[in-house]
Amino acid sequence: GAGVSQSPSNKVTEKGKDVELRCDPISGHTALYWYRQSLGQGLEFLIYFQGNSAPDKSGLPSDRFSAERTGGSVSTLTIQRTQQEDSAVYLCASSRMGTEQYFGPGTRLTVT
Amino acid sequence: AQSVTQLGSHVSVSEGALVLLRCNYSSSVPPYLFWYVQYPNQGLQLLLKYTSAATLVKGINGFEAEFKKSETSFHLTKPSAHMSDAAEYFCAVRRPEGNEKLTFGTGTRLTIIP
């Protein structure tokens, strides 16, 4: 079946611009996660959605970062006023509750 | 709080030799543990997982790992390395219940010498 998909695969933006990254989870997966992978920080948790519960936003690095999950499916991660330190690969994962996470291919964000 | 430590950011082994990638964890509750592999420009693929059943876990591509509570370790092994095993490997930990976010180690890049 279809895996987790993310778009765009690559995004180059100018410092100060806003960007939106999209994640389509595996159908039927109630949990959705965003992680960030960067050279300096490794793999970091950003945010976690589980069903209709309030999301765990404890990993978001600043208030410039936000995420939504509409209809319990697609999620959008938004970064406002991008900075060079936001350059990284943003990974999305989904799972059924209590099972392993399946990762998408990631979006490589470059802020110039 | 939970954390994992991967000893050795780079490991090189000869083709056909034993692969051993080390992972030690710290957790306030009995953890779930995972090994993921990442090939260049790709996402993470699950190799194997420990979820409190058998302590010796077998995964894909001939890899296995053993959960040792006394040593707080979950080392990844493969008896005979193949060129296709060259990749980056991440150990991860999470709580068995509640928030299921993963905490990752810093990764080990495995190089296979022909």
XYZ file of C-alpha atoms in Angstrom, chain A residues 2 6 8 21-22 25 30 43 57 71 83 101:
12
model
C 0.932 3.649 -0.148
C 5.626 14.480 1.813
C 7.623 19.264 -1.702
C 5.413 21.588 4.297
C 2.809 18.897 3.712
C 0.049 9.825 6.412
C -4.282 7.911 13.914
C 16.980 13.956 14.672
C 3.932 20.782 20.683
C -9.700 15.924 9.417
C 15.896 31.792 9.295
C 6.228 4.689 13.106
